[in-house]
Short mmCIF file of C-alpha atoms in Angstrom, two decimals:
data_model
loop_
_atom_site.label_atom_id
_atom_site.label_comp_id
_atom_site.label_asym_id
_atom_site.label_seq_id
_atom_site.Cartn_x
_atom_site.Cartn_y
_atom_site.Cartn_z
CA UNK A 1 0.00 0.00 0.00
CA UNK A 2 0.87 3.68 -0.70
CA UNK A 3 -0.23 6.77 0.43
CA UNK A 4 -0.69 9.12 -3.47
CA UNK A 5 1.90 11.64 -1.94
CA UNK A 6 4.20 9.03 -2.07
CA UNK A 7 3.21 7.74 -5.62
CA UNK A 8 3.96 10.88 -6.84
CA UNK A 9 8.01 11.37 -5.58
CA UNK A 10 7.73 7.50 -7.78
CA UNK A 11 5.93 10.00 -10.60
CA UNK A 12 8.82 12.61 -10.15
CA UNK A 13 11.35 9.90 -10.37
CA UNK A 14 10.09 8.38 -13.22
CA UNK A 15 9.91 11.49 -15.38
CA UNK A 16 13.45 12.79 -14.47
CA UNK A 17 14.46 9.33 -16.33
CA UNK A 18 13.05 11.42 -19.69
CA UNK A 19 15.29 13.37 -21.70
CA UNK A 20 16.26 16.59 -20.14
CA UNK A 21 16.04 18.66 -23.38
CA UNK A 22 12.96 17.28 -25.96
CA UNK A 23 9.50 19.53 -27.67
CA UNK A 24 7.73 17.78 -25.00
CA UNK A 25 7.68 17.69 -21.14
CA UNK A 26 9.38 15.04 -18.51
CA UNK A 27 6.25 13.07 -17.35
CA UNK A 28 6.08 9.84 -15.21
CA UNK A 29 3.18 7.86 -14.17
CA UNK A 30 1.60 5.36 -11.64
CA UNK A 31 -0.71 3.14 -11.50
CA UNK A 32 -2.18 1.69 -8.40
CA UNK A 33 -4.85 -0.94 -8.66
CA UNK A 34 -7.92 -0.32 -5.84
CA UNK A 35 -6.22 -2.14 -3.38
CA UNK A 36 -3.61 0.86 -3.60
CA UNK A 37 -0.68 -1.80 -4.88
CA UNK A 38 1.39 -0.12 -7.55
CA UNK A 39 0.93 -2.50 -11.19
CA UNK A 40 1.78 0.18 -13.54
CA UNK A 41 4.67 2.71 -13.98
CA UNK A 42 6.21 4.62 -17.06
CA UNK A 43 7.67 8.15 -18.51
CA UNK A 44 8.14 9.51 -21.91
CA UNK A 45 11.02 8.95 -23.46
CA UNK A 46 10.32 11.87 -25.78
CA UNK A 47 8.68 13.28 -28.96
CA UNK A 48 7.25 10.20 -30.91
CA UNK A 49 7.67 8.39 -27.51
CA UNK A 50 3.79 7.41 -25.80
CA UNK A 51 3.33 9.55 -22.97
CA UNK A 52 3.40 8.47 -19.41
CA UNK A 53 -0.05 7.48 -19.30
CA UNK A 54 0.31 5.07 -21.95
CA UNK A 55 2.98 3.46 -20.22
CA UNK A 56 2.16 2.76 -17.38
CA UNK A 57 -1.10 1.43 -18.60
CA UNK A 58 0.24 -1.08 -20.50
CA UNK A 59 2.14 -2.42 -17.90
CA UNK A 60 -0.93 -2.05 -15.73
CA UNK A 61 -3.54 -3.85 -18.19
CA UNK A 62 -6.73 -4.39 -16.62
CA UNK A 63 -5.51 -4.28 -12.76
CA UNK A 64 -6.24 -0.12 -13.77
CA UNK A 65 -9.54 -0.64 -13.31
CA UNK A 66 -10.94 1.20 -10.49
CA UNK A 67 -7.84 2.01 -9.23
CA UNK A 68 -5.71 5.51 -9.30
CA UNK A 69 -3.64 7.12 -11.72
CA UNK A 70 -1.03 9.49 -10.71
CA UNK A 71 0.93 11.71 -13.03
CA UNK A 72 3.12 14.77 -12.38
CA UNK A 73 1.28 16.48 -15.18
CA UNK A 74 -2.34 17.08 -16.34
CA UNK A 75 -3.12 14.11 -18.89
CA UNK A 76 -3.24 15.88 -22.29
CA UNK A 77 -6.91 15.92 -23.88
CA UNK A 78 -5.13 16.20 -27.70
CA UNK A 79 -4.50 14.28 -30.51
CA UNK A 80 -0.82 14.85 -32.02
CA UNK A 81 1.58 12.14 -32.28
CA UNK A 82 0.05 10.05 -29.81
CA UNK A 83 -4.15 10.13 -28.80
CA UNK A 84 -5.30 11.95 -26.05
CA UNK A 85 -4.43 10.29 -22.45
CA UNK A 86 -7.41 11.57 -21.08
CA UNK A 87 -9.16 8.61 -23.40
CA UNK A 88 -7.01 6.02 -22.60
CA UNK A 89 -7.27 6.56 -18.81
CA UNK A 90 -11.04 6.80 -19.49
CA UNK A 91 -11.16 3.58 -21.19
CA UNK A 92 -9.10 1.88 -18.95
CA UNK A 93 -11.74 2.35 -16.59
CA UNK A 94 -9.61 4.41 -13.62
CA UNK A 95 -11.66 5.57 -11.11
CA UNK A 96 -9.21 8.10 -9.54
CA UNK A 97 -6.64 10.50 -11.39
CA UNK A 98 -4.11 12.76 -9.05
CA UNK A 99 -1.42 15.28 -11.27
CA UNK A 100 0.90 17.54 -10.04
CA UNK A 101 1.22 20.58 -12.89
CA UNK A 102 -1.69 22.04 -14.50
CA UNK A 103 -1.10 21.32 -18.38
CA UNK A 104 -0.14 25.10 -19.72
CA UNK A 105 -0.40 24.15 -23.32
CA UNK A 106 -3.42 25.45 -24.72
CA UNK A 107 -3.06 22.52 -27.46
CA UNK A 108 -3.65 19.91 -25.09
CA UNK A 109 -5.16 21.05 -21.80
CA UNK A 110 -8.53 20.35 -20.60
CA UNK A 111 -7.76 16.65 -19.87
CA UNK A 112 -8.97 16.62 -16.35
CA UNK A 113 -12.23 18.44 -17.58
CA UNK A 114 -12.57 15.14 -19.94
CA UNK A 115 -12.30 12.98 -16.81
CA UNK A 116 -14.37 14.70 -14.82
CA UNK A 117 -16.71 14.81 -17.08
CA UNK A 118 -16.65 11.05 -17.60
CA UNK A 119 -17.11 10.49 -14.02
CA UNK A 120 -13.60 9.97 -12.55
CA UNK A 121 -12.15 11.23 -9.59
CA UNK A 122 -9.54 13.98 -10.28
CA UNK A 123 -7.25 15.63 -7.53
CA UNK A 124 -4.50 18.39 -9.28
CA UNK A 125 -1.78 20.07 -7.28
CA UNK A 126 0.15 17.66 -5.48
CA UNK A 127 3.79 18.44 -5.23
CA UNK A 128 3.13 21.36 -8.30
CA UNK A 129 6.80 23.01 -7.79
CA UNK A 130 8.61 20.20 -7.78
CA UNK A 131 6.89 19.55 -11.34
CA UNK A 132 7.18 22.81 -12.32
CA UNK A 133 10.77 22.73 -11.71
CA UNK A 134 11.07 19.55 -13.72
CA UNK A 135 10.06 21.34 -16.95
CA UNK A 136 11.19 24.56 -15.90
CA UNK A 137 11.72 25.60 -19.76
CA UNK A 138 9.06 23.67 -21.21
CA UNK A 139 6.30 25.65 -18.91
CA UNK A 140 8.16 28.80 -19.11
CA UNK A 141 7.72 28.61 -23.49
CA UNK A 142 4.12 27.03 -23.07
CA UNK A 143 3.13 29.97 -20.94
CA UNK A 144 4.89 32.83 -22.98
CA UNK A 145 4.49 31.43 -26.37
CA UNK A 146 8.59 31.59 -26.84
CA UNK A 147 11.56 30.18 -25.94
CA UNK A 148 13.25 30.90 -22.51
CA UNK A 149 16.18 33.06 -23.32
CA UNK A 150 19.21 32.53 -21.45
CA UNK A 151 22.19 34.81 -22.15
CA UNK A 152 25.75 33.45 -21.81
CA UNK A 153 29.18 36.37 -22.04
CA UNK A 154 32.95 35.90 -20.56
CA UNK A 155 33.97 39.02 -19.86
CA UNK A 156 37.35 40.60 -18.06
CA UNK A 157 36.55 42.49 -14.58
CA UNK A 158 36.45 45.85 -16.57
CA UNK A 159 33.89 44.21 -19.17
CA UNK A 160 35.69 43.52 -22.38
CA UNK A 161 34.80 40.64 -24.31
CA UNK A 162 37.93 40.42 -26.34
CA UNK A 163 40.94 42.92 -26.60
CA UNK A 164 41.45 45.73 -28.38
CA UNK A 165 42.79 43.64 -31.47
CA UNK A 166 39.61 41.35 -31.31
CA UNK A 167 41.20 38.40 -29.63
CA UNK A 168 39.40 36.40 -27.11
CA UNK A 169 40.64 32.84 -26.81
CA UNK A 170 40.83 32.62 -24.07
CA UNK A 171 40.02 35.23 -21.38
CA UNK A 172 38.53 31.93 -19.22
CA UNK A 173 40.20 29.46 -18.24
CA UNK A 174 39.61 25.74 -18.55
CA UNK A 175 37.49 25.24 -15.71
CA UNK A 176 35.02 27.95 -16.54
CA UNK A 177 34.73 26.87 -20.62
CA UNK A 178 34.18 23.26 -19.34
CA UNK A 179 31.36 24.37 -17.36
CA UNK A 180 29.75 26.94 -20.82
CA UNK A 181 29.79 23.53 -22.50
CA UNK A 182 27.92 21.48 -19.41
CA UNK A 183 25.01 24.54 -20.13
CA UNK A 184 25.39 24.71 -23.74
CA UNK A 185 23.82 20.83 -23.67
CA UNK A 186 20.90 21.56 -21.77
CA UNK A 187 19.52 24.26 -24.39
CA UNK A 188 17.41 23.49 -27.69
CA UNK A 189 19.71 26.20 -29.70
CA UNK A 190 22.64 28.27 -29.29
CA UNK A 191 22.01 31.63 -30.77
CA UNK A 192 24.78 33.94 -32.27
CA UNK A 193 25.03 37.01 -34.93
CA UNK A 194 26.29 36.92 -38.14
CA UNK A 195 29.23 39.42 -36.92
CA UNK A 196 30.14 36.59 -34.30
CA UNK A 197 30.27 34.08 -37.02
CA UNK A 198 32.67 36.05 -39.12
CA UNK A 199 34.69 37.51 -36.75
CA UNK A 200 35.35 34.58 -34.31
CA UNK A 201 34.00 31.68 -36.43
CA UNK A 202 32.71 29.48 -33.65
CA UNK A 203 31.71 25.96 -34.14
CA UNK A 204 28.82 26.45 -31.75
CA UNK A 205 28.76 22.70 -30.77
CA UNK A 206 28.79 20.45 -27.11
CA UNK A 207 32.18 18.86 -26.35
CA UNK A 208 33.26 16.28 -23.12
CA UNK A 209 36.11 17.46 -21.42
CA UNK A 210 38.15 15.48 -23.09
CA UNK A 211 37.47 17.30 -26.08
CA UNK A 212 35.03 14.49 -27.49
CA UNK A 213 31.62 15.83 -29.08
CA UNK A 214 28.13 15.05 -27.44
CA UNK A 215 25.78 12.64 -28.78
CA UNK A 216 23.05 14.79 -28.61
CA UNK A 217 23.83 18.33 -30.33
CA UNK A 218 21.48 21.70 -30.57
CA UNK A 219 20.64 23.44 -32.92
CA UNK A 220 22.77 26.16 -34.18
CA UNK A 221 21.38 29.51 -34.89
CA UNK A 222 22.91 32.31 -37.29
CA UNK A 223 21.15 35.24 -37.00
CA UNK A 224 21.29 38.17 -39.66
CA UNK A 225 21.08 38.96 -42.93
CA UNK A 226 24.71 38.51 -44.02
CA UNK A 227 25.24 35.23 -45.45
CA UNK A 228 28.37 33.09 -43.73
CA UNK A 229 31.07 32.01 -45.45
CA UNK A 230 30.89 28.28 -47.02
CA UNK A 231 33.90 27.71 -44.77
CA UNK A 232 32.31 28.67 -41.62
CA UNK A 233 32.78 26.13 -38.57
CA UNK A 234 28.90 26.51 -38.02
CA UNK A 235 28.38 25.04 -41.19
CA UNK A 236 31.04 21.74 -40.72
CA UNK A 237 27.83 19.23 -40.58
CA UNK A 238 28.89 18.60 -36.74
CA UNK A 239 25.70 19.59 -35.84
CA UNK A 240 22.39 21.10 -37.82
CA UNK A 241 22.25 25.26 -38.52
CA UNK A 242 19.55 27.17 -39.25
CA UNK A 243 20.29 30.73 -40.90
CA UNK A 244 17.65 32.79 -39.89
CA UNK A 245 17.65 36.50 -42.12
CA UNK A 246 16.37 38.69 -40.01
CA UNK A 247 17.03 41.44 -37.20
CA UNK A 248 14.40 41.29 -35.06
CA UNK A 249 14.77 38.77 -32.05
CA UNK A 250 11.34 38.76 -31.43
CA UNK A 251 10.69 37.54 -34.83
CA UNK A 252 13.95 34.86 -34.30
CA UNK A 253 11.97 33.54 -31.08
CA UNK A 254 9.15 32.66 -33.18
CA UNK A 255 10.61 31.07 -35.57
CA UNK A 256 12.86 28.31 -33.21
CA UNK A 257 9.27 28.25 -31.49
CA UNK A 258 7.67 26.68 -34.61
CA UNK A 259 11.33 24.55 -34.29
CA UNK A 260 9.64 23.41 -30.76
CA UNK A 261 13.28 24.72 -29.22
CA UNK A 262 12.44 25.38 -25.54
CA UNK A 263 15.37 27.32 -24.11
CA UNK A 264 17.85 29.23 -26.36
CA UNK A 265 21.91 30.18 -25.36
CA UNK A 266 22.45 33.60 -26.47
CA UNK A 267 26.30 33.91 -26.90
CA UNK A 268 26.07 37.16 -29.16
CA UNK A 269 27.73 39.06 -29.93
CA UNK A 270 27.11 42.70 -28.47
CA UNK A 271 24.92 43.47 -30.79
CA UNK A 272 22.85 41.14 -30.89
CA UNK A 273 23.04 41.06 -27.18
CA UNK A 274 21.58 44.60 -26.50
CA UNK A 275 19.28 43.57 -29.15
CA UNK A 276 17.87 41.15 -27.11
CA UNK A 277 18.36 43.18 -24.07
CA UNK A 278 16.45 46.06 -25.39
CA UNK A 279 13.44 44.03 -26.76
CA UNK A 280 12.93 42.47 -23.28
CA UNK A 281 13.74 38.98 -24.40
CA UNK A 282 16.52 37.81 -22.01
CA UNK A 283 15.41 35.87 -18.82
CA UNK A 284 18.69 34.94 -17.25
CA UNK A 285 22.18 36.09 -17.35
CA UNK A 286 25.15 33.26 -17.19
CA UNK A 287 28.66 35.67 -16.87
CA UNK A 288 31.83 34.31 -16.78
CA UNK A 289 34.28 36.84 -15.17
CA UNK A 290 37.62 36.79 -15.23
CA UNK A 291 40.55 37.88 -13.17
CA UNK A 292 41.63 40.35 -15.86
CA UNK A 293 41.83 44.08 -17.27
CA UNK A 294 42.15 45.13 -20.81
CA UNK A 295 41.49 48.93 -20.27
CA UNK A 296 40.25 48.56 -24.13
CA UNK A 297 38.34 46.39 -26.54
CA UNK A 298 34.78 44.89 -27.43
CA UNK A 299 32.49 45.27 -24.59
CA UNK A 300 30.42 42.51 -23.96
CA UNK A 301 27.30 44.12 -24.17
CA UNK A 302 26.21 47.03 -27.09
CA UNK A 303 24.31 50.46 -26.69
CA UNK A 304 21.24 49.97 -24.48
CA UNK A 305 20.06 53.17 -25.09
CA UNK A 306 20.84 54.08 -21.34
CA UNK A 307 21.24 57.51 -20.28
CA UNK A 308 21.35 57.40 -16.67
CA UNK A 309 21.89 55.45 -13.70
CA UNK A 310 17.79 55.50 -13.16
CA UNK A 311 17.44 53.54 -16.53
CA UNK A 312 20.26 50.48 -15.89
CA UNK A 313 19.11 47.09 -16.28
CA UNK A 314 19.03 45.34 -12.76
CA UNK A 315 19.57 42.11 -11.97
CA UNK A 316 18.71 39.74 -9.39
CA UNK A 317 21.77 37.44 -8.74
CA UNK A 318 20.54 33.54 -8.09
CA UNK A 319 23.80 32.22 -7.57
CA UNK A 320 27.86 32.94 -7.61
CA UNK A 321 30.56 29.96 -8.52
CA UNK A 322 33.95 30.00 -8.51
CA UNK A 323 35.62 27.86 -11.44
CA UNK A 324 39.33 28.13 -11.09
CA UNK A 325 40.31 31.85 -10.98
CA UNK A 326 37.01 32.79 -12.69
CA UNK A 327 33.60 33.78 -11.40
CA UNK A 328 30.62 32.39 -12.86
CA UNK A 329 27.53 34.52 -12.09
CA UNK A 330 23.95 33.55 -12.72
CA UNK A 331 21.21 36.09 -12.40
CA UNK A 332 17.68 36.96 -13.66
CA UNK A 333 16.29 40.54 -14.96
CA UNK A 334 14.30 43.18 -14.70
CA UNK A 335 13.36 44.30 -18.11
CA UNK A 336 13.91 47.73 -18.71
CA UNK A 337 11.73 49.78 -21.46
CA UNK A 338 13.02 48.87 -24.88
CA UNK A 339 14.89 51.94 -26.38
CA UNK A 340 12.94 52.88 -29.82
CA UNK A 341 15.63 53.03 -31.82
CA UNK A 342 17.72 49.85 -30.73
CA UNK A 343 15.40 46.57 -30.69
CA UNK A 344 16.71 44.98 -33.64
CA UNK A 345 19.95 43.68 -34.55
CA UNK A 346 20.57 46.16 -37.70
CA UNK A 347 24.32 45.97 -37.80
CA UNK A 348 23.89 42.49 -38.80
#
């Protein structure tokens, strides 16, 4: 016998076993029979995958009926590549359904209104945070109809991003690129500008320590209207690149959100930067700082239109990390007002 707080830390479990960067959520799923013995557990494995539900259903068979299913997010009520789990725990004949999330995509919610409707027993809100937290960037582009933006700069202590001749390899050490790389994997796309591309020609991919390249790659965004060189790194076939030709980054977020990309790594450059910046579409800041001056050079950040002390963009530091001699700071921001003149990316 368990108590349905405890089937849903199993739930948790289960869905942290998914693939940490997919279209679709983490979800995991039990299945107690009435008796309250556990016959049924699963998690999706990802897009094309069957969902939770599904799962643990199968494993169940027909010990799920009249017993309880719990799942750490609302079964979806919509057809895409799989059918809608609200059916199949309907047919299955469940008499009890506990989540933890609220579903906030407004293609599939409404799955507990299908159950309730069909005469089952539905409890949501157990353990929501820890769900939320689970899917952190999934929810976040559900409920904002984008991608969560999270920008990544190394920077000396006086805020150059490369000296005065435009070198920057390496102003970090070893420790603190390791650790870019370690983030880099858990985003959908890494986003640069066109100027980035032909003056630093990054390959824009996810390497092991020991230099070795992930399985799993993202996807590699050019943005701008400037067309890269055939013999750019970005376009090497290590990993898939989508040239997108335009300036706005508003318009750039919808397009990698018809991509399904959840969470994008903004590595710039400047410009693009403070053209992100400016249109309000950066929701955390990863800097790397290191131990050094350069009195001159690229900053790391472009014109925000800022005047004044009154109109600087404040953050909200979540957490400071040491990585060798460097300083790795992660904060979120307060948008400021996007300056008229400088919310697109027109120098490249």
């Amino acid at each position: 016998m368990c108590d349905e707080l405890g089937l849903m830390r199993r739930a948790l479990e289960l869905a942290a076993l998914g693939p940490a960067v997919d279209p679709n959520p983490r979800v995991g799923a039990v299945i107690s029979d009435p008796a309250g013995r556990v016959v049924g557990e699963g998690f999706h494995r990802g897009a094309g995958h069957p969902h939770a539900e599904l799962e643990a259903l199968a494993v169940a068979g027909r010990r799920a009926r009249g017993g309880t299913a719990v799942v750490t997010l609302e079964p979806c009520d919509h057809t895409g590549r799989t059918s809608p789990c609200s059916l199949a725990l309907l047919d299955a004949g469940v008499a009890r359904v506990v989540y933890a999330q609220n579903d906030p995509n407004p293609k599939a919610t409404g799955g507990a209104v299908r159950l309730r409707a069909g005469g089952v027993a539905v409890v949501g809100g157990v353990l929501t945070d820890r769900a939320r937290d689970l899917n952190a960037d999934w929810t976040f582009a559900m409920t904002h109809g984008r991608p969560r933006v999270v920008w990544k700069f190394a920077a000396t202590l006086d805020g150059r991003s490369a000296a005065a001749d435009g070198t920057s390899r390496w102003i970090t050490g070893p420790a603190a690129r390791a650790d870019v790389h370690r983030l880099r994997a858990q985003a959908g796309a890494i986003l640069v500008g066109t100027g980035t591309v032909l003056a630093d020609d990054p390959a824009l991919t996810v390497r092991r320590p020991d230099g070795a390249p992930e399985q799993r790659q993202p996807l590699r965004v050019v943005m701008g209207r400037r067309v890269p060189p055939a013999t750019a790194r970005v376009l090497d076939g290590a990993a898939t690149t989508l040239h997108v030709r335009e300036r706005d980054p508003a318009v750039v977020l919808d397009i990698l959100a018809e991509h399904e990309i959840r969470r994008v790594w903004l590595e710039g450059g400047p410009t693009v930067a403070a053209a992100f910046l400016n249109a309000g579409l950066v929701d955390e800041v990863i800097a790397y700082l290191a131990p050094t001056l350069l009195g001159s050079g690229p900053p790391a950040v472009g014109d925000l239109g800022i005047a004044t002390l009154r109109q600087a963009v404040r953050l909200q530091p979540l957490e400071i990390t040491t990585l060798g001699p460097d300083i790795r700071l992660r904060a979120s921001i307060h948008h400021h007002r996007p300056h008229p003149r400088d919310v697109t990316c027109s120098p490249e």
